[in-house]
PDB file of C-alpha atoms and ligand atoms in Angstrom:
ATOM      1  CA  UNK A   1      12.056 -32.295 -35.601  1.00 57.00           C
ATOM      2  CA  UNK A   2      12.506 -31.940 -39.336  1.00 56.00           C
ATOM      3  CA  UNK A   3      16.270 -30.900 -39.474  1.00 59.00           C
ATOM      4  CA  UNK A   4      16.293 -30.639 -43.298  1.00 65.00           C
ATOM      5  CA  UNK A   5      13.889 -27.855 -43.087  1.00 80.00           C
ATOM      6  CA  UNK A   6      14.970 -24.458 -44.610  1.00 91.00           C
ATOM      7  CA  UNK A   7      14.545 -21.560 -42.213  1.00 95.00           C
ATOM      8  CA  UNK A   8      14.062 -18.092 -43.269  1.00 96.00           C
ATOM      9  CA  UNK A   9      15.017 -15.169 -40.869  1.00 96.00           C
ATOM     10  CA  UNK A  10      13.871 -11.558 -41.185  1.00 96.00           C
ATOM     11  CA  UNK A  11      15.140  -8.478 -39.150  1.00 95.00           C
ATOM     12  CA  UNK A  12      13.097  -5.505 -38.326  1.00 95.00           C
ATOM     13  CA  UNK A  13      14.271  -1.891 -38.340  1.00 96.00           C
ATOM     14  CA  UNK A  14      12.022   0.534 -36.730  1.00 94.00           C
ATOM     15  CA  UNK A  15      12.778   3.713 -38.643  1.00 96.00           C
ATOM     16  CA  UNK A  16      10.016   6.005 -36.910  1.00 94.00           C
ATOM     17  CA  UNK A  17       9.017   4.847 -33.332  1.00 92.00           C
ATOM     18  CA  UNK A  18       6.180   5.351 -31.014  1.00 92.00           C
ATOM     19  CA  UNK A  19       4.561   8.346 -32.697  1.00 90.00           C
ATOM     20  CA  UNK A  20       1.313   6.874 -33.828  1.00 95.00           C
ATOM     21  CA  UNK A  21      -2.094   8.592 -32.962  1.00 95.00           C
ATOM     22  CA  UNK A  22      -4.203   5.454 -33.517  1.00 96.00           C
ATOM     23  CA  UNK A  23      -5.604   3.488 -30.596  1.00 97.00           C
ATOM     24  CA  UNK A  24      -4.729  -0.232 -31.281  1.00 97.00           C
ATOM     25  CA  UNK A  25      -5.075  -1.712 -27.810  1.00 97.00           C
ATOM     26  CA  UNK A  26      -2.221  -4.154 -28.252  1.00 96.00           C
ATOM     27  CA  UNK A  27       0.391  -1.504 -29.398  1.00 95.00           C
ATOM     28  CA  UNK A  28       2.867   0.308 -27.287  1.00 93.00           C
ATOM     29  CA  UNK A  29       3.747   2.587 -30.223  1.00 92.00           C
ATOM     30  CA  UNK A  30       0.299   4.327 -29.731  1.00 95.00           C
ATOM     31  CA  UNK A  31       0.869   7.764 -28.091  1.00 94.00           C
ATOM     32  CA  UNK A  32      -2.496   7.290 -26.169  1.00 95.00           C
ATOM     33  CA  UNK A  33      -1.011   4.487 -23.908  1.00 94.00           C
ATOM     34  CA  UNK A  34       2.138   6.270 -22.688  1.00 87.00           C
ATOM     35  CA  UNK A  35       4.230   3.068 -22.728  1.00 91.00           C
ATOM     36  CA  UNK A  36       7.806   3.447 -21.679  1.00 88.00           C
ATOM     37  CA  UNK A  37       9.377   2.936 -25.134  1.00 88.00           C
ATOM     38  CA  UNK A  38      11.845   4.848 -27.326  1.00 89.00           C
ATOM     39  CA  UNK A  39      10.008   7.399 -29.457  1.00 91.00           C
ATOM     40  CA  UNK A  40      11.589   9.219 -32.395  1.00 88.00           C
ATOM     41  CA  UNK A  41      10.556  10.471 -35.809  1.00 90.00           C
ATOM     42  CA  UNK A  42      13.314   9.698 -38.319  1.00 94.00           C
ATOM     43  CA  UNK A  43      16.118   7.221 -37.658  1.00 96.00           C
ATOM     44  CA  UNK A  44      19.386   8.382 -39.465  1.00 97.00           C
ATOM     45  CA  UNK A  45      19.862   6.913 -42.733  1.00 98.00           C
ATOM     46  CA  UNK A  46      23.428   5.931 -41.940  1.00 97.00           C
ATOM     47  CA  UNK A  47      22.039   3.941 -38.837  1.00 96.00           C
ATOM     48  CA  UNK A  48      19.436   2.282 -41.098  1.00 97.00           C
ATOM     49  CA  UNK A  49      22.178   1.098 -43.449  1.00 98.00           C
ATOM     50  CA  UNK A  50      24.336  -0.034 -40.564  1.00 96.00           C
ATOM     51  CA  UNK A  51      21.468  -2.216 -39.223  1.00 96.00           C
ATOM     52  CA  UNK A  52      20.763  -3.637 -42.707  1.00 97.00           C
ATOM     53  CA  UNK A  53      24.429  -4.817 -42.833  1.00 96.00           C
ATOM     54  CA  UNK A  54      24.127  -6.186 -39.353  1.00 94.00           C
ATOM     55  CA  UNK A  55      20.925  -8.008 -40.443  1.00 94.00           C
ATOM     56  CA  UNK A  56      22.802  -9.552 -43.340  1.00 95.00           C
ATOM     57  CA  UNK A  57      25.593 -10.768 -41.069  1.00 93.00           C
ATOM     58  CA  UNK A  58      23.066 -12.244 -38.738  1.00 92.00           C
ATOM     59  CA  UNK A  59      21.911 -14.358 -41.666  1.00 92.00           C
ATOM     60  CA  UNK A  60      18.624 -12.591 -42.318  1.00 95.00           C
ATOM     61  CA  UNK A  61      17.225 -12.751 -45.757  1.00 94.00           C
ATOM     62  CA  UNK A  62      14.649 -10.067 -45.172  1.00 96.00           C
ATOM     63  CA  UNK A  63      14.877  -6.622 -43.938  1.00 97.00           C
ATOM     64  CA  UNK A  64      11.813  -4.729 -42.939  1.00 97.00           C
ATOM     65  CA  UNK A  65      11.506  -0.880 -42.835  1.00 98.00           C
ATOM     66  CA  UNK A  66       8.888   0.020 -40.223  1.00 97.00           C
ATOM     67  CA  UNK A  67       7.202   3.298 -39.390  1.00 97.00           C
ATOM     68  CA  UNK A  68       4.709   3.939 -36.623  1.00 95.00           C
ATOM     69  CA  UNK A  69       1.481   5.567 -37.918  1.00 94.00           C
ATOM     70  CA  UNK A  70      -1.871   4.941 -39.479  1.00 96.00           C
ATOM     71  CA  UNK A  71      -0.256   5.182 -43.042  1.00 97.00           C
ATOM     72  CA  UNK A  72       1.735   6.817 -45.643  1.00 97.00           C
ATOM     73  CA  UNK A  73       1.851  10.555 -46.174  1.00 96.00           C
ATOM     74  CA  UNK A  74       4.142  12.445 -48.645  1.00 97.00           C
ATOM     75  CA  UNK A  75       6.884  13.131 -46.123  1.00 96.00           C
ATOM     76  CA  UNK A  76       6.908   9.637 -44.723  1.00 97.00           C
ATOM     77  CA  UNK A  77       6.831   8.031 -48.081  1.00 98.00           C
ATOM     78  CA  UNK A  78       9.833  10.128 -49.177  1.00 98.00           C
ATOM     79  CA  UNK A  79      11.674   8.962 -45.924  1.00 98.00           C
ATOM     80  CA  UNK A  80      10.975   5.408 -46.563  1.00 98.00           C
ATOM     81  CA  UNK A  81      11.952   5.634 -50.164  1.00 98.00           C
ATOM     82  CA  UNK A  82      15.287   7.342 -49.171  1.00 98.00           C
ATOM     83  CA  UNK A  83      16.091   4.565 -46.691  1.00 98.00           C
ATOM     84  CA  UNK A  84      15.154   1.902 -49.380  1.00 98.00           C
ATOM     85  CA  UNK A  85      17.546   3.500 -51.908  1.00 98.00           C
ATOM     86  CA  UNK A  86      20.297   3.763 -49.396  1.00 98.00           C
ATOM     87  CA  UNK A  87      20.050   0.012 -48.358  1.00 98.00           C
ATOM     88  CA  UNK A  88      19.539  -1.207 -52.035  1.00 97.00           C
ATOM     89  CA  UNK A  89      22.734   0.711 -52.933  1.00 97.00           C
ATOM     90  CA  UNK A  90      24.749  -1.661 -50.680  1.00 97.00           C
ATOM     91  CA  UNK A  91      23.683  -4.657 -52.719  1.00 96.00           C
ATOM     92  CA  UNK A  92      23.280  -6.889 -49.605  1.00 96.00           C
ATOM     93  CA  UNK A  93      20.920  -9.274 -51.438  1.00 95.00           C
ATOM     94  CA  UNK A  94      18.237  -8.769 -48.825  1.00 97.00           C
ATOM     95  CA  UNK A  95      14.530  -8.934 -49.546  1.00 97.00           C
ATOM     96  CA  UNK A  96      13.394  -5.261 -48.704  1.00 98.00           C
ATOM     97  CA  UNK A  97      10.161  -5.133 -47.020  1.00 98.00           C
ATOM     98  CA  UNK A  98       8.286  -1.859 -46.195  1.00 98.00           C
ATOM     99  CA  UNK A  99       5.649  -1.779 -43.323  1.00 98.00           C
ATOM    100  CA  UNK A 100       4.131   1.794 -43.259  1.00 98.00           C
ATOM    101  CA  UNK A 101       0.365   1.164 -42.549  1.00 97.00           C
ATOM    102  CA  UNK A 102      -2.434   2.062 -44.992  1.00 97.00           C
ATOM    103  CA  UNK A 103      -1.091   2.752 -48.627  1.00 98.00           C
ATOM    104  CA  UNK A 104      -2.601   3.648 -51.914  1.00 98.00           C
ATOM    105  CA  UNK A 105      -1.815   2.053 -55.261  1.00 98.00           C
ATOM    106  CA  UNK A 106       0.311   5.053 -56.238  1.00 98.00           C
ATOM    107  CA  UNK A 107       2.155   5.158 -53.008  1.00 98.00           C
ATOM    108  CA  UNK A 108       2.887   1.474 -53.310  1.00 98.00           C
ATOM    109  CA  UNK A 109       4.163   1.925 -56.813  1.00 98.00           C
ATOM    110  CA  UNK A 110       6.520   4.802 -55.577  1.00 98.00           C
ATOM    111  CA  UNK A 111       7.894   2.389 -52.804  1.00 98.00           C
ATOM    112  CA  UNK A 112       8.472  -0.326 -55.627  1.00 98.00           C
ATOM    113  CA  UNK A 113      10.272   2.109 -57.897  1.00 98.00           C
ATOM    114  CA  UNK A 114      12.582   2.993 -54.818  1.00 98.00           C
ATOM    115  CA  UNK A 115      13.595  -0.790 -54.460  1.00 98.00           C
ATOM    116  CA  UNK A 116      11.109  -2.031 -52.069  1.00 98.00           C
ATOM    117  CA  UNK A 117      10.303  -5.881 -52.841  1.00 98.00           C
ATOM    118  CA  UNK A 118       7.457  -6.653 -50.436  1.00 98.00           C
ATOM    119  CA  UNK A 119       4.855  -4.693 -48.320  1.00 98.00           C
ATOM    120  CA  UNK A 120       3.678  -5.940 -44.781  1.00 98.00           C
ATOM    121  CA  UNK A 121       0.117  -5.006 -43.603  1.00 98.00           C
ATOM    122  CA  UNK A 122      -1.380  -7.230 -41.012  1.00 98.00           C
ATOM    123  CA  UNK A 123      -5.126  -7.674 -40.790  1.00 98.00           C
ATOM    124  CA  UNK A 124      -4.410  -7.911 -37.068  1.00 98.00           C
ATOM    125  CA  UNK A 125      -7.666  -9.663 -36.060  1.00 98.00           C
ATOM    126  CA  UNK A 126     -11.026 -10.805 -37.224  1.00 98.00           C
ATOM    127  CA  UNK A 127     -13.307  -8.322 -39.081  1.00 98.00           C
ATOM    128  CA  UNK A 128     -16.108  -8.751 -36.485  1.00 98.00           C
ATOM    129  CA  UNK A 129     -13.767  -8.154 -33.648  1.00 98.00           C
ATOM    130  CA  UNK A 130     -11.638  -5.278 -34.879  1.00 98.00           C
ATOM    131  CA  UNK A 131     -14.000  -2.492 -33.574  1.00 98.00           C
ATOM    132  CA  UNK A 132     -13.351  -3.710 -29.915  1.00 97.00           C
ATOM    133  CA  UNK A 133      -9.489  -3.389 -30.536  1.00 98.00           C
ATOM    134  CA  UNK A 134      -9.178  -0.363 -32.588  1.00 98.00           C
ATOM    135  CA  UNK A 135     -11.696   2.593 -33.038  1.00 97.00           C
ATOM    136  CA  UNK A 136      -9.598   4.893 -35.060  1.00 97.00           C
ATOM    137  CA  UNK A 137      -9.683   3.114 -38.323  1.00 97.00           C
ATOM    138  CA  UNK A 138     -11.349   0.229 -39.858  1.00 98.00           C
ATOM    139  CA  UNK A 139     -10.504  -3.456 -40.700  1.00 98.00           C
ATOM    140  CA  UNK A 140     -11.833  -2.749 -44.251  1.00 98.00           C
ATOM    141  CA  UNK A 141      -9.240  -0.025 -44.599  1.00 98.00           C
ATOM    142  CA  UNK A 142      -6.513  -2.622 -43.772  1.00 98.00           C
ATOM    143  CA  UNK A 143      -7.916  -5.266 -46.199  1.00 98.00           C
ATOM    144  CA  UNK A 144      -7.902  -2.667 -49.025  1.00 98.00           C
ATOM    145  CA  UNK A 145      -4.236  -1.780 -48.556  1.00 98.00           C
ATOM    146  CA  UNK A 146      -3.473  -5.585 -48.907  1.00 98.00           C
ATOM    147  CA  UNK A 147      -5.360  -5.715 -52.063  1.00 98.00           C
ATOM    148  CA  UNK A 148      -3.582  -2.627 -53.335  1.00 98.00           C
ATOM    149  CA  UNK A 149      -0.122  -4.598 -52.557  1.00 98.00           C
ATOM    150  CA  UNK A 150      -1.307  -7.509 -54.776  1.00 98.00           C
ATOM    151  CA  UNK A 151      -2.386  -4.972 -57.406  1.00 98.00           C
ATOM    152  CA  UNK A 152       0.952  -3.370 -57.852  1.00 98.00           C
ATOM    153  CA  UNK A 153       2.796  -6.673 -57.724  1.00 98.00           C
ATOM    154  CA  UNK A 154       4.714  -6.220 -54.617  1.00 98.00           C
ATOM    155  CA  UNK A 155       5.087  -9.373 -52.430  1.00 98.00           C
ATOM    156  CA  UNK A 156       2.298  -9.414 -49.853  1.00 98.00           C
ATOM    157  CA  UNK A 157       3.230  -9.992 -46.190  1.00 98.00           C
ATOM    158  CA  UNK A 158       0.056 -10.258 -44.119  1.00 98.00           C
ATOM    159  CA  UNK A 159      -0.606 -11.754 -40.773  1.00 98.00           C
ATOM    160  CA  UNK A 160      -1.992 -10.891 -37.382  1.00 98.00           C
ATOM    161  CA  UNK A 161      -1.899 -10.966 -33.711  1.00 98.00           C
ATOM    162  CA  UNK A 162      -3.365 -13.593 -31.369  1.00 98.00           C
ATOM    163  CA  UNK A 163      -4.414 -13.339 -27.728  1.00 98.00           C
ATOM    164  CA  UNK A 164      -6.323 -10.140 -27.764  1.00 98.00           C
ATOM    165  CA  UNK A 165      -9.449 -11.985 -26.253  1.00 97.00           C
ATOM    166  CA  UNK A 166     -10.773 -12.984 -29.601  1.00 98.00           C
ATOM    167  CA  UNK A 167     -12.685 -16.293 -29.843  1.00 98.00           C
ATOM    168  CA  UNK A 168     -11.684 -19.317 -31.736  1.00 97.00           C
ATOM    169  CA  UNK A 169     -14.013 -18.692 -34.518  1.00 98.00           C
ATOM    170  CA  UNK A 170     -12.527 -15.114 -34.836  1.00 98.00           C
ATOM    171  CA  UNK A 171      -9.032 -16.634 -35.092  1.00 98.00           C
ATOM    172  CA  UNK A 172     -10.391 -18.992 -38.035  1.00 98.00           C
ATOM    173  CA  UNK A 173     -12.057 -15.930 -39.576  1.00 98.00           C
ATOM    174  CA  UNK A 174      -8.872 -13.837 -39.572  1.00 98.00           C
ATOM    175  CA  UNK A 175      -6.925 -16.727 -41.102  1.00 98.00           C
ATOM    176  CA  UNK A 176      -9.504 -17.227 -43.639  1.00 98.00           C
ATOM    177  CA  UNK A 177      -9.381 -13.574 -44.595  1.00 98.00           C
ATOM    178  CA  UNK A 178      -5.499 -13.713 -44.709  1.00 98.00           C
ATOM    179  CA  UNK A 179      -5.759 -16.648 -47.084  1.00 98.00           C
ATOM    180  CA  UNK A 180      -8.175 -14.929 -49.421  1.00 98.00           C
ATOM    181  CA  UNK A 181      -5.309 -12.324 -50.031  1.00 98.00           C
ATOM    182  CA  UNK A 182      -2.871 -15.035 -51.026  1.00 98.00           C
ATOM    183  CA  UNK A 183       0.165 -13.584 -49.133  1.00 98.00           C
ATOM    184  CA  UNK A 184       3.626 -14.723 -49.705  1.00 98.00           C
ATOM    185  CA  UNK A 185       4.462 -14.574 -45.929  1.00 98.00           C
ATOM    186  CA  UNK A 186       2.381 -14.722 -43.007  1.00 98.00           C
ATOM    187  CA  UNK A 187       3.750 -13.237 -39.752  1.00 98.00           C
ATOM    188  CA  UNK A 188       2.020 -14.619 -36.698  1.00 98.00           C
ATOM    189  CA  UNK A 189       2.216 -12.474 -33.725  1.00 97.00           C
ATOM    190  CA  UNK A 190       1.349 -13.243 -30.011  1.00 97.00           C
ATOM    191  CA  UNK A 191       0.306 -10.501 -27.696  1.00 97.00           C
ATOM    192  CA  UNK A 192       2.945  -9.236 -25.401  1.00 93.00           C
ATOM    193  CA  UNK A 193       1.418  -7.461 -22.416  1.00 93.00           C
ATOM    194  CA  UNK A 194       2.581  -4.148 -21.176  1.00 93.00           C
ATOM    195  CA  UNK A 195       1.175  -2.457 -18.055  1.00 94.00           C
ATOM    196  CA  UNK A 196       0.520   0.672 -20.039  1.00 95.00           C
ATOM    197  CA  UNK A 197      -1.994  -0.920 -22.502  1.00 96.00           C
ATOM    198  CA  UNK A 198      -5.650  -1.362 -21.956  1.00 95.00           C
ATOM    199  CA  UNK A 199      -5.374  -5.048 -22.685  1.00 95.00           C
ATOM    200  CA  UNK A 200      -3.749  -6.677 -19.646  1.00 87.00           C
ATOM    201  CA  UNK A 201      -3.199 -10.307 -20.576  1.00 92.00           C
ATOM    202  CA  UNK A 202      -2.612 -12.601 -23.393  1.00 94.00           C
ATOM    203  CA  UNK A 203      -5.697 -14.673 -23.818  1.00 95.00           C
ATOM    204  CA  UNK A 204      -4.135 -17.765 -25.382  1.00 96.00           C
ATOM    205  CA  UNK A 205      -1.834 -20.572 -23.854  1.00 97.00           C
ATOM    206  CA  UNK A 206       1.130 -22.231 -25.478  1.00 98.00           C
ATOM    207  CA  UNK A 207      -0.737 -25.236 -26.477  1.00 98.00           C
ATOM    208  CA  UNK A 208      -3.345 -23.160 -28.385  1.00 98.00           C
ATOM    209  CA  UNK A 209      -0.549 -21.116 -29.811  1.00 98.00           C
ATOM    210  CA  UNK A 210       1.196 -24.157 -31.457  1.00 98.00           C
ATOM    211  CA  UNK A 211      -2.340 -25.176 -32.687  1.00 98.00           C
ATOM    212  CA  UNK A 212      -2.697 -21.871 -34.226  1.00 98.00           C
ATOM    213  CA  UNK A 213       0.534 -22.280 -36.107  1.00 98.00           C
ATOM    214  CA  UNK A 214      -0.526 -25.617 -37.504  1.00 98.00           C
ATOM    215  CA  UNK A 215      -3.884 -24.166 -38.379  1.00 98.00           C
ATOM    216  CA  UNK A 216      -2.274 -21.238 -40.304  1.00 98.00           C
ATOM    217  CA  UNK A 217      -0.132 -23.617 -42.401  1.00 98.00           C
ATOM    218  CA  UNK A 218      -3.173 -25.785 -43.182  1.00 98.00           C
ATOM    219  CA  UNK A 219      -5.419 -22.798 -44.112  1.00 98.00           C
ATOM    220  CA  UNK A 220      -2.742 -21.059 -46.106  1.00 98.00           C
ATOM    221  CA  UNK A 221      -0.892 -23.788 -47.805  1.00 96.00           C
ATOM    222  CA  UNK A 222       0.418 -21.547 -50.640  1.00 96.00           C
ATOM    223  CA  UNK A 223       2.363 -19.088 -48.358  1.00 97.00           C
ATOM    224  CA  UNK A 224       6.109 -19.462 -48.813  1.00 96.00           C
ATOM    225  CA  UNK A 225       6.617 -18.620 -45.165  1.00 97.00           C
ATOM    226  CA  UNK A 226       4.715 -18.912 -41.954  1.00 98.00           C
ATOM    227  CA  UNK A 227       6.549 -16.603 -39.683  1.00 98.00           C
ATOM    228  CA  UNK A 228       6.463 -16.597 -35.935  1.00 97.00           C
ATOM    229  CA  UNK A 229       7.117 -12.723 -35.177  1.00 95.00           C
ATOM    230  CA  UNK A 230       6.331 -10.765 -31.990  1.00 93.00           C
ATOM    231  CA  UNK A 231       5.922 -12.610 -28.767  1.00 92.00           C
ATOM    232  CA  UNK A 232       7.962 -15.764 -29.729  1.00 93.00           C
ATOM    233  CA  UNK A 233      10.110 -15.946 -26.688  1.00 91.00           C
ATOM    234  CA  UNK A 234       7.272 -15.063 -24.187  1.00 92.00           C
ATOM    235  CA  UNK A 235       4.731 -17.475 -25.791  1.00 96.00           C
ATOM    236  CA  UNK A 236       6.880 -20.432 -26.422  1.00 97.00           C
ATOM    237  CA  UNK A 237       9.754 -20.158 -23.926  1.00 95.00           C
ATOM    238  CA  UNK A 238      12.124 -22.984 -24.042  1.00 94.00           C
ATOM    239  CA  UNK A 239       9.780 -24.758 -26.618  1.00 96.00           C
ATOM    240  CA  UNK A 240      10.389 -21.903 -29.221  1.00 94.00           C
ATOM    241  CA  UNK A 241      12.050 -24.024 -31.830  1.00 94.00           C
ATOM    242  CA  UNK A 242       9.171 -26.598 -31.815  1.00 96.00           C
ATOM    243  CA  UNK A 243       7.282 -23.951 -33.880  1.00 97.00           C
ATOM    244  CA  UNK A 244       9.132 -25.489 -36.916  1.00 95.00           C
ATOM    245  CA  UNK A 245       7.479 -28.889 -36.186  1.00 94.00           C
ATOM    246  CA  UNK A 246       4.154 -27.127 -36.425  1.00 95.00           C
ATOM    247  CA  UNK A 247       4.351 -25.555 -39.869  1.00 95.00           C
ATOM    248  CA  UNK A 248       6.397 -22.365 -39.388  1.00 97.00           C
ATOM    249  CA  UNK A 249       9.621 -21.924 -41.325  1.00 96.00           C
ATOM    250  CA  UNK A 250      10.487 -18.335 -40.517  1.00 97.00           C
ATOM    251  CA  UNK A 251      10.945 -15.969 -37.562  1.00 95.00           C
ATOM    252  CA  UNK A 252      12.021 -12.566 -36.691  1.00 94.00           C
ATOM    253  CA  UNK A 253      15.797 -12.346 -35.638  1.00 91.00           C
ATOM    254  CA  UNK A 254      17.071  -9.666 -33.149  1.00 85.00           C
ATOM    255  CA  UNK A 255      14.872  -7.125 -31.374  1.00 76.00           C
ATOM    256  CA  UNK A 256      11.198  -6.439 -32.170  1.00 72.00           C
ATOM    257  CA  UNK A 257       9.746  -3.192 -32.736  1.00 72.00           C
ATOM    258  CA  UNK A 258       9.678  -2.204 -29.025  1.00 71.00           C
ATOM    259  CA  UNK A 259      10.717  -5.372 -27.104  1.00 71.00           C
ATOM    260  CA  UNK A 260      14.060  -7.190 -26.991  1.00 72.00           C
ATOM    261  CA  UNK A 261      14.485 -10.440 -28.735  1.00 72.00           C
ATOM    262  CA  UNK A 262      17.023 -13.127 -28.025  1.00 76.00           C
ATOM    263  CA  UNK A 263      20.448 -12.242 -29.509  1.00 87.00           C
ATOM    264  CA  UNK A 264      20.881 -13.219 -33.152  1.00 89.00           C
ATOM    265  CA  UNK A 265      23.954 -15.264 -32.044  1.00 89.00           C
ATOM    266  CA  UNK A 266      22.035 -17.385 -29.653  1.00 90.00           C
ATOM    267  CA  UNK A 267      19.211 -17.987 -32.163  1.00 91.00           C
ATOM    268  CA  UNK A 268      21.719 -19.002 -34.903  1.00 90.00           C
ATOM    269  CA  UNK A 269      23.659 -21.265 -32.637  1.00 91.00           C
ATOM    270  CA  UNK A 270      20.720 -22.960 -31.423  1.00 91.00           C
ATOM    271  CA  UNK A 271      19.227 -23.348 -35.101  1.00 91.00           C
ATOM    272  CA  UNK A 272      22.598 -24.843 -36.197  1.00 89.00           C
ATOM    273  CA  UNK A 273      22.753 -27.063 -33.179  1.00 90.00           C
ATOM    274  CA  UNK A 274      19.402 -28.405 -34.093  1.00 90.00           C
ATOM    275  CA  UNK A 275      20.585 -29.032 -37.704  1.00 89.00           C
ATOM    276  CA  UNK A 276      18.394 -26.598 -39.378  1.00 91.00           C
ATOM    277  CA  UNK A 277      19.536 -24.974 -42.720  1.00 90.00           C
ATOM    278  CA  UNK A 278      19.221 -21.178 -42.584  1.00 92.00           C
ATOM    279  CA  UNK A 279      18.265 -19.772 -46.001  1.00 88.00           C
ATOM    280  CA  UNK A 280      20.919 -16.811 -46.264  1.00 82.00           C
ATOM    281  CA  UNK A 281      20.344 -15.580 -49.924  1.00 77.00           C
ATOM    282  CA  UNK A 282      17.292 -14.038 -51.402  1.00 76.00           C
ATOM    283  CA  UNK A 283      14.274 -16.080 -52.359  1.00 76.00           C
TER     284      UNK A 283
HETATM  285  S1  LIG B 301      -1.557   1.824 -36.363  1.00 54.42           S
HETATM  286 FE1  LIG B 301       0.161   0.491 -36.153  1.00 54.42          FE
HETATM  287  S2  LIG B 301       1.672   1.752 -35.017  1.00 54.42           S
HETATM  288 FE2  LIG B 301      -0.238   2.601 -34.741  1.00 54.42          FE
HETATM  289  S3  LIG B 301      -1.124   2.002 -32.852  1.00 54.42           S
HETATM  290 FE3  LIG B 301      -1.891   0.697 -34.515  1.00 54.42          FE
HETATM  291  S4  LIG B 301      -0.579  -1.067 -34.591  1.00 54.42           S
HETATM  292 FE4  LIG B 301       0.497   0.613 -33.422  1.00 54.42          FE
END
């Protein structure tokens, strides 16, 4: 294990949860699947700020404001801006990321003015597989938003999810598409099954998942971070810190959007025990 490797940690703050009308078959936040999750419209701004401070204490260098839903509308945009301004005011030195679905150039410029540094929009899966996973919007719409992010000069965070029944060729195709957008950070998610969802099982095994991290690193060499996001614990179990040998250098700390993660304390202790350096300040 390369112990001198610098590791980046990112915390997620679900500021609007489980209210999405889209039908992505892997997502418990869709109202169509009735998953047993917390659903709410707007998290209180004080709570968001509290979570940002907690993220900083937990050694995160990124903090992501996530809303469920197809994209930004005027009300949601104003809410995200309000949250961004409140977190920025605390001067915590966090990279502030927004993840709010489809966004126009104008909307992204507004977020930038409010203090957002980066925008996360995942391609999710391959262009030619997308319609089997989502019918309510298109892959092309997602790609366009990522182009918009680059246009306004926000840092692009763009990845996807594996294990939805896609072929190996389709995994490669998605990684190629991601590479064409030149993202700064590539979050790799691994499907976390839930009985309420139409997809019942994760179609990849651990060995394949490790190989996919290696492949992502190879195909997207310029990305500052290859991040293992949702599904880390379930996919990699007791071998989860081996992701750093395969080319990953970042992961999500704390809870995910609708599933629990390891406690930050456990992760940090384990990383320090293994001798990794955690990058605590902004990059
Ligand atoms: S658009 Fe986003 S929040 Fe909505 S169902 Fe799809 S992945 Fe989930």
